[in-house]
Short mmCIF file of C-alpha atoms in Angstrom, two decimals:
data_model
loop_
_atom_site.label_atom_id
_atom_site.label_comp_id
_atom_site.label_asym_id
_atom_site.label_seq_id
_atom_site.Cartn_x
_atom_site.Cartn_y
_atom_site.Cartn_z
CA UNK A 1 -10.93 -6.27 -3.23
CA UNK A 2 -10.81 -3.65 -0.37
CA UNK A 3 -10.24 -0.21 -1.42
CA UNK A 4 -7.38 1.63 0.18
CA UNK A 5 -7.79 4.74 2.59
CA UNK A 6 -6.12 7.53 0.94
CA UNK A 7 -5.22 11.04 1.68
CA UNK A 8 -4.39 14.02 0.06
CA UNK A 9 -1.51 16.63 1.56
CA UNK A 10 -0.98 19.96 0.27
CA UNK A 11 2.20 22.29 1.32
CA UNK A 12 0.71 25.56 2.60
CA UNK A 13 3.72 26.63 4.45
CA UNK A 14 7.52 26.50 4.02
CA UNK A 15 9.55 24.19 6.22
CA UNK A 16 12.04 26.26 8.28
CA UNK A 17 14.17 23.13 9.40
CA UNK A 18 16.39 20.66 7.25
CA UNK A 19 14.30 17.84 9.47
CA UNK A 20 10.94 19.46 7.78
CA UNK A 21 12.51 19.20 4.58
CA UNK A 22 13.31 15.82 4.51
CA UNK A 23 10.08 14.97 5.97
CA UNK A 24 8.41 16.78 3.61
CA UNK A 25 10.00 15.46 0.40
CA UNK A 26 9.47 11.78 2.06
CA UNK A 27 5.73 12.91 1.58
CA UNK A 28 6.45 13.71 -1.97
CA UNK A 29 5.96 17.36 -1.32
CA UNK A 30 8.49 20.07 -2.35
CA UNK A 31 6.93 23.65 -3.27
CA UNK A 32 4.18 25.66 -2.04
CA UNK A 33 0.34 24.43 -3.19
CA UNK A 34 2.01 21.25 -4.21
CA UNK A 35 -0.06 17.99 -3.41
CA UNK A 36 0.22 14.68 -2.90
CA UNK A 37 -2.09 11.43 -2.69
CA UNK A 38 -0.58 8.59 -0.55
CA UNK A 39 -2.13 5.66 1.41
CA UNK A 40 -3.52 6.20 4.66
CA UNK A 41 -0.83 4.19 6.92
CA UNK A 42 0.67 4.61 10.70
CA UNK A 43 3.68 5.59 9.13
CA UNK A 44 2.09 8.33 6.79
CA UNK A 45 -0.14 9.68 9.67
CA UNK A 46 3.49 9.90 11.94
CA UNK A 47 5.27 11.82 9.21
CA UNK A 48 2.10 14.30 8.62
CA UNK A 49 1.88 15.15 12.28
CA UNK A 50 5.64 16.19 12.53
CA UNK A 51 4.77 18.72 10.02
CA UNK A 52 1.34 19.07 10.62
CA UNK A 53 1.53 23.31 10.80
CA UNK A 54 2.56 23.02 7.86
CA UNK A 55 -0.07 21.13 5.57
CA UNK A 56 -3.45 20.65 5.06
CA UNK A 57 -4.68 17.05 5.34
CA UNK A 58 -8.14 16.19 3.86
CA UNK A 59 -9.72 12.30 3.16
CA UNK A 60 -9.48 11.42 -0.65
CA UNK A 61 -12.56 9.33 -1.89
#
């Protein structure tokens, strides 16, 4: 069975924007240093990059 490509996302920054918010709690993210693991997908990647000043992004496993 193929392993998934994961990634993990923490908060560094507050969102200024209701749109960030939303985004961000799609993510599974709510406070500062929070962090989340989620599969590597077009849809993730899309969601990161709209609030991409706003995270840090590194490769899980």
């Amino acid at each position: 069975m193929a392993e998934k490509n994961m990634i993990k996302i923490t908060l560094r920054k507050r969102p200024s924007t209701k749109k960030q918010r939303v985004t961000l709690n799609g993510i599974g993210l709510g406070k500062i240093d929070s962090s989340s693991l989620i599969e590597d997908t077009p849809a993730t990647r899309g969601m990161v990059g709209k609030v991409s000043h706003l995270v840090e992004v590194e490769k899980a496993g």
